[in-house]
Amino acid sequence: MLTEQEKIKHLYYRAAFGCSIHKMPYSVSLQANIDALLAPQQFQSLHIISQSEVDAVKAAAKSKGKEAKVEVKKMLKENIVELNEMWLNEMIHTSAQLQEKLALFWHGHFACRTPNPYFNQQYLDIIRKNALGNFKTLLIEISKTPAMLQFLNNQQNKKDHPNENFAREVMELFTLGRGNYTEQDIKEAARAFTGYGFDALGEFKFRKAQHDFGNKTCFGKTGNFDGDDILEIIMQKPECAYFITKKLYQFFVHDESVDENLVQDLAQKFYQSNYNIKQLMSLILKADWFYDVKNVGNKIKSPTELIANTFRLIPTTFDKPNSILFMQRTLGQVLLNPPNVAGWKGGKSWIDSSSLLFRMRLPQIIFYDEELDFSPKAYQPEMGDIKMKMMDEYVKKLASKKLSAKVDWSKTFVYFSNKKDSWNEIVTAVLPCKIDGAIAKIVTQNADISTKENEIKSKLIHAMSLPEFQLC
Amino acid sequence: MKRRAFIQTSALASAAMLLPKFLKGHEQNADIKSNKILVVIQLTGGNDGLNTVVPYENSLYYNARPTIAIPKNQVHKLNDELGLHPDMKGIKNLFDNGQVCVINNVGYPEPDRSHFRSMDIWHTASNSNEYKHSGWLGRYLDDKCKSCDLPTQLLEIDDTLSLALKGEKLNGLALKDVKRLYNTTTSPFIHQLSTQYLAANHEHENATYLYKTLAETVSSADYLYKTSKIFHNATTYPNHEFGKSMKTISEFIISGINTSVYYVSLGSFDTHFNQPKRQSDLLKQLSETVEIFMKDMQQYGKLNDVLLMTFSEFGRRVQENASSGTDHGTANQLFLFGNNFKKNGIYNAAPNLSDLDDGDLKFTVDFKNVYATILKKWLQVDEQKILGKSYAYLDFIG
């Protein structure tokens, strides 16, 4: 059985990016913390291209052709990395923690990459805005984003030459999973998605001339279906609710051992709620089994979770740009740059000898300003993506230097110096699982205890360097 | 004896009996039967194959590349139609010694022109419409090393580990500088923690996994550093990253370290602009280093034990672009270097420039057939398990 405090810590590790030193949650009850995470939050878009710029481009497009081209080009010069860092900052600072955590989940689920900054921005808006909303809406909106249509080659999906990529990934990865559709279903669905495209301004276009208006037979239903109809038919299948529920369970509860009965039951409720994500999350977070010992502190943090968690605990500002990107690259997860449409594998795959050593050295590198002497793999920018190339050189250069940062310890000192035993408090408030006495002893032996403040600082940095801190 | 100390001692004593192999010391591993060594050289970014092995008699080649074609009188002729890039003298020498095998038109069906995706396909040995999360060499390690727990079987000379070396269960080890890795792993905090894999109680399976990985890393670094420092390689390698990496590999091989597969990258070959200079520099690095490496192997009696393979995620388009460069293409040649070829030289027909697929070379050899051949005939493992299905063997090796 977990104590109330351990339950709250678990809640924040899974439904948020860990506790924030600005607002440690332990003085409030578990129930109140759950309610706060589920409470409606005002949605704020993350924009590197402002709405007024977008409007200006669209207006120009309507009147004069040439000017629009110039405007569009200007828009494309914005830097995707800024959007990436903006989002990570949001994960660190926002009170809408559950929304961002789910947005990260959806980013892995609807994994997608595009060199176009505006398409990225649109895509990110959709996964964040619908993160806790309705899965149907999310799926339909995603299926119309230029980002996804481009990534899965649907611009090439035409009546005379159907391209099945989009239809296949929708079924295999986004809704049903393998074994729940036939090749024929894919072929027919691909015909329904013919003509789903977009223009340079990022507007979804239904190109009638390229759409196949003939009858399609998909999952036993026949009609003159378009893509939306197909998504509707798919979502009428309980298998879709099960597929999504199981994936959410693996992300939030346990990524290796899945309790089939629980997932079946949750999936049924998710289906009955017409795919209400928040309701499903509420069922999970309020369930007793969510706080079972076997589900606590046994998940390997993704690099994004590790980075956000670190800076929620110790507020930090980096002197050099792209420092956060450097960490993402070295740890193996770059936001808006998933390895492929299947997303990140997660779990143990985050860890190998070098990534584990880097994770264990990272707190010292940042907070004691130690030398990095470590570099990520070269990034191969896709065609025309010159900006990324220049940035790659910059990130490579960082490797031989220090990640100079301004660190604000004030809140940390106040929080931990109010406690009787600072190490005990660090374990209770920060580490996701129990620490063996021998390991605690190693921390104590290596800690700098010259002053009270140094002691807190040193013990916290050592705690964050432990293998246990890699878990959540 | 104090009670606490007693508990610790007895915990250690009983742990020692359960000690996995990697903590007991490093005998030659029983799992790995073959003493053959494979070195994979990744040419990152998509090397332009047509300007590497040049079809110097082909007018279609010269027509497609008015600015960047390599003139006939500059190539190192390999046969009456193909010649090496002028900066590949070293490889030409090896070729004349019968130590090179060039396989033309290597690729895969429905090629992908994204660096990311195509590299993924080569690393995981997947088809272009399937997504695998583990690498072919990682799965080789899974298969061969069920009881050896030692990532030194599979080494990448870099700071981070490539997907190709990540298995379903086991991972290779990445290191750029063995001394630096050793220094990190012998720092007091890391080293003390590494002893806690079996000594301490870990609440969950994943914590155990992390401590196990740490213990393996520390033990591997110790083994690599102590074994390799005995031997100092006096051969001079070129003073670039690739040269240094190959020198490290050479030292490891000569000192008898138990690694069976090494992995190293050279790049970036992504020559959209001003290709000639950039590609020349890189091919020169490749060529001069490989020549020295092969001589080194010969000198220390290891020549018959090593096979080198290059690959790139794709070749480039046949037609040059408007910036004296080339854009992403498809099929490409692959070099093998070694001393035991059943068939050396040019293995198969040169690219057919009159039969293109939308301006791109058509592949005639699937890279998975090359992998299958190397896994089966060189590394002597059950390649079907690793690749998921059977692929016909090529006959460049016996």
mmCIF file of C-alpha atoms in Angstrom, chain A residues 334-461:
data_model
loop_
_atom_site.group_PDB
_atom_site.id
_atom_site.type_symbol
_atom_site.label_atom_id
_atom_site.label_comp_id
_atom_site.label_asym_id
_atom_site.label_seq_id
_atom_site.Cartn_x
_atom_site.Cartn_y
_atom_site.Cartn_z
ATOM 1 C CA VAL A 334 13.559 15.001 -30.632
ATOM 2 C CA LEU A 335 10.064 16.490 -30.508
ATOM 3 C CA LEU A 336 8.459 16.994 -33.928
ATOM 4 C CA ASN A 337 11.013 14.540 -35.265
ATOM 5 C CA PRO A 338 9.889 10.990 -34.472
ATOM 6 C CA PRO A 339 11.850 8.167 -36.114
ATOM 7 C CA ASN A 340 8.921 7.067 -38.273
ATOM 8 C CA VAL A 341 5.128 6.920 -38.350
ATOM 9 C CA ALA A 342 5.166 4.181 -35.715
ATOM 10 C CA GLY A 343 6.575 6.661 -33.179
ATOM 11 C CA TRP A 344 9.051 5.909 -30.404
ATOM 12 C CA LYS A 345 9.220 2.387 -29.065
ATOM 13 C CA GLY A 346 9.806 3.603 -25.518
ATOM 14 C CA GLY A 347 10.486 1.511 -22.425
ATOM 15 C CA LYS A 348 13.820 -0.277 -22.300
ATOM 16 C CA SER A 349 14.690 0.892 -25.799
ATOM 17 C CA TRP A 350 15.598 4.299 -24.347
ATOM 18 C CA ILE A 351 18.474 2.711 -22.510
ATOM 19 C CA ASP A 352 21.797 1.453 -23.710
ATOM 20 C CA SER A 353 25.248 1.833 -22.164
ATOM 21 C CA SER A 354 25.937 5.272 -23.545
ATOM 22 C CA SER A 355 22.479 6.763 -23.072
ATOM 23 C CA LEU A 356 22.395 5.515 -19.477
ATOM 24 C CA LEU A 357 25.820 6.985 -18.694
ATOM 25 C CA PHE A 358 24.806 10.260 -20.315
ATOM 26 C CA ARG A 359 21.577 10.353 -18.306
ATOM 27 C CA MET A 360 23.544 9.740 -15.117
ATOM 28 C CA ARG A 361 26.087 12.447 -15.951
ATOM 29 C CA LEU A 362 23.577 15.013 -17.159
ATOM 30 C CA PRO A 363 22.655 16.566 -13.785
ATOM 31 C CA GLN A 364 26.354 17.162 -13.004
ATOM 32 C CA ILE A 365 26.971 18.560 -16.470
ATOM 33 C CA ILE A 366 24.139 21.047 -16.110
ATOM 34 C CA PHE A 367 24.197 21.938 -12.435
ATOM 35 C CA TYR A 368 27.930 21.727 -11.739
ATOM 36 C CA ASP A 369 28.778 23.113 -15.172
ATOM 37 C CA GLU A 370 30.969 20.175 -16.111
ATOM 38 C CA GLU A 371 32.357 19.621 -19.558
ATOM 39 C CA LEU A 372 30.194 17.737 -22.002
ATOM 40 C CA ASP A 373 32.695 15.971 -24.196
ATOM 41 C CA PHE A 374 29.893 14.085 -25.889
ATOM 42 C CA SER A 375 28.110 14.548 -29.161
ATOM 43 C CA PRO A 376 24.935 13.281 -30.750
ATOM 44 C CA LYS A 377 24.815 11.669 -34.167
ATOM 45 C CA ALA A 378 24.857 13.934 -37.186
ATOM 46 C CA TYR A 379 21.423 15.030 -38.223
ATOM 47 C CA GLN A 380 20.612 14.522 -41.888
ATOM 48 C CA PRO A 381 18.337 17.340 -42.897
ATOM 49 C CA GLU A 382 15.858 16.263 -45.543
ATOM 50 C CA MET A 383 15.938 18.004 -48.897
ATOM 51 C CA GLY A 384 15.965 21.751 -48.762
ATOM 52 C CA ASP A 385 16.052 21.833 -45.003
ATOM 53 C CA ILE A 386 19.130 24.059 -44.848
ATOM 54 C CA LYS A 387 18.289 25.580 -41.509
ATOM 55 C CA MET A 388 18.563 22.198 -39.846
ATOM 56 C CA LYS A 389 21.957 21.713 -41.414
ATOM 57 C CA MET A 390 23.313 24.914 -39.929
ATOM 58 C CA MET A 391 21.821 24.020 -36.603
ATOM 59 C CA ASP A 392 23.394 20.599 -36.761
ATOM 60 C CA GLU A 393 26.814 22.172 -36.947
ATOM 61 C CA TYR A 394 25.946 24.363 -33.999
ATOM 62 C CA VAL A 395 24.798 21.433 -31.878
ATOM 63 C CA LYS A 396 27.958 19.525 -32.793
ATOM 64 C CA LYS A 397 30.024 22.445 -31.604
ATOM 65 C CA LEU A 398 28.211 22.464 -28.281
ATOM 66 C CA ALA A 399 29.606 19.012 -27.695
ATOM 67 C CA SER A 400 33.069 20.189 -26.792
ATOM 68 C CA LYS A 401 31.852 22.858 -24.415
ATOM 69 C CA LYS A 402 29.749 23.341 -21.363
ATOM 70 C CA LEU A 403 25.985 23.713 -21.218
ATOM 71 C CA SER A 404 26.299 26.996 -19.323
ATOM 72 C CA ALA A 405 23.061 27.714 -17.525
ATOM 73 C CA LYS A 406 21.591 30.011 -14.931
ATOM 74 C CA VAL A 407 20.132 27.893 -12.214
ATOM 75 C CA ASP A 408 17.627 29.198 -9.697
ATOM 76 C CA TRP A 409 18.120 27.226 -6.497
ATOM 77 C CA SER A 410 16.128 29.518 -4.228
ATOM 78 C CA LYS A 411 12.863 27.541 -4.230
ATOM 79 C CA THR A 412 14.715 24.253 -3.863
ATOM 80 C CA PHE A 413 16.666 25.491 -0.862
ATOM 81 C CA VAL A 414 13.532 26.819 0.808
ATOM 82 C CA TYR A 415 11.592 23.606 0.238
ATOM 83 C CA PHE A 416 14.217 21.178 1.419
ATOM 84 C CA SER A 417 15.761 23.179 4.233
ATOM 85 C CA ASN A 418 12.370 23.274 5.938
ATOM 86 C CA LYS A 419 12.561 19.522 6.338
ATOM 87 C CA LYS A 420 14.347 17.727 9.120
ATOM 88 C CA ASP A 421 16.242 15.260 6.977
ATOM 89 C CA SER A 422 16.967 16.617 3.523
ATOM 90 C CA TRP A 423 17.982 13.264 1.996
ATOM 91 C CA ASN A 424 14.888 11.554 3.302
ATOM 92 C CA GLU A 425 12.788 14.368 1.885
ATOM 93 C CA ILE A 426 14.502 14.150 -1.506
ATOM 94 C CA VAL A 427 13.707 10.448 -1.656
ATOM 95 C CA THR A 428 10.108 11.008 -0.600
ATOM 96 C CA ALA A 429 9.412 14.004 -2.788
ATOM 97 C CA VAL A 430 11.499 13.292 -5.863
ATOM 98 C CA LEU A 431 12.574 9.684 -6.388
ATOM 99 C CA PRO A 432 9.933 7.479 -7.940
ATOM 100 C CA CYS A 433 10.764 4.309 -6.033
ATOM 101 C CA LYS A 434 12.335 3.023 -2.853
ATOM 102 C CA ILE A 435 16.102 3.306 -2.513
ATOM 103 C CA ASP A 436 18.156 0.519 -0.994
ATOM 104 C CA GLY A 437 20.176 1.522 2.058
ATOM 105 C CA ALA A 438 23.479 0.720 0.339
ATOM 106 C CA ILE A 439 22.646 3.068 -2.531
ATOM 107 C CA ALA A 440 21.601 5.818 -0.134
ATOM 108 C CA LYS A 441 24.961 5.358 1.552
ATOM 109 C CA ILE A 442 26.801 5.870 -1.729
ATOM 110 C CA VAL A 443 24.978 9.155 -2.225
ATOM 111 C CA THR A 444 25.767 10.299 1.300
ATOM 112 C CA GLN A 445 29.436 9.366 0.930
ATOM 113 C CA ASN A 446 29.807 11.303 -2.293
ATOM 114 C CA ALA A 447 27.770 14.345 -1.310
ATOM 115 C CA ASP A 448 29.280 17.738 -0.599
ATOM 116 C CA ILE A 449 28.028 18.660 2.860
ATOM 117 C CA SER A 450 30.202 21.736 3.432
ATOM 118 C CA THR A 451 27.141 23.942 3.967
ATOM 119 C CA LYS A 452 23.452 23.231 4.365
ATOM 120 C CA GLU A 453 22.773 24.631 0.904
ATOM 121 C CA ASN A 454 25.590 22.680 -0.719
ATOM 122 C CA GLU A 455 24.282 19.591 0.958
ATOM 123 C CA ILE A 456 20.781 20.014 -0.465
ATOM 124 C CA LYS A 457 22.183 20.843 -3.862
ATOM 125 C CA SER A 458 24.638 17.979 -3.913
ATOM 126 C CA LYS A 459 22.228 15.361 -2.614
ATOM 127 C CA LEU A 460 19.565 16.403 -5.078
ATOM 128 C CA ILE A 461 22.021 16.289 -7.994
#
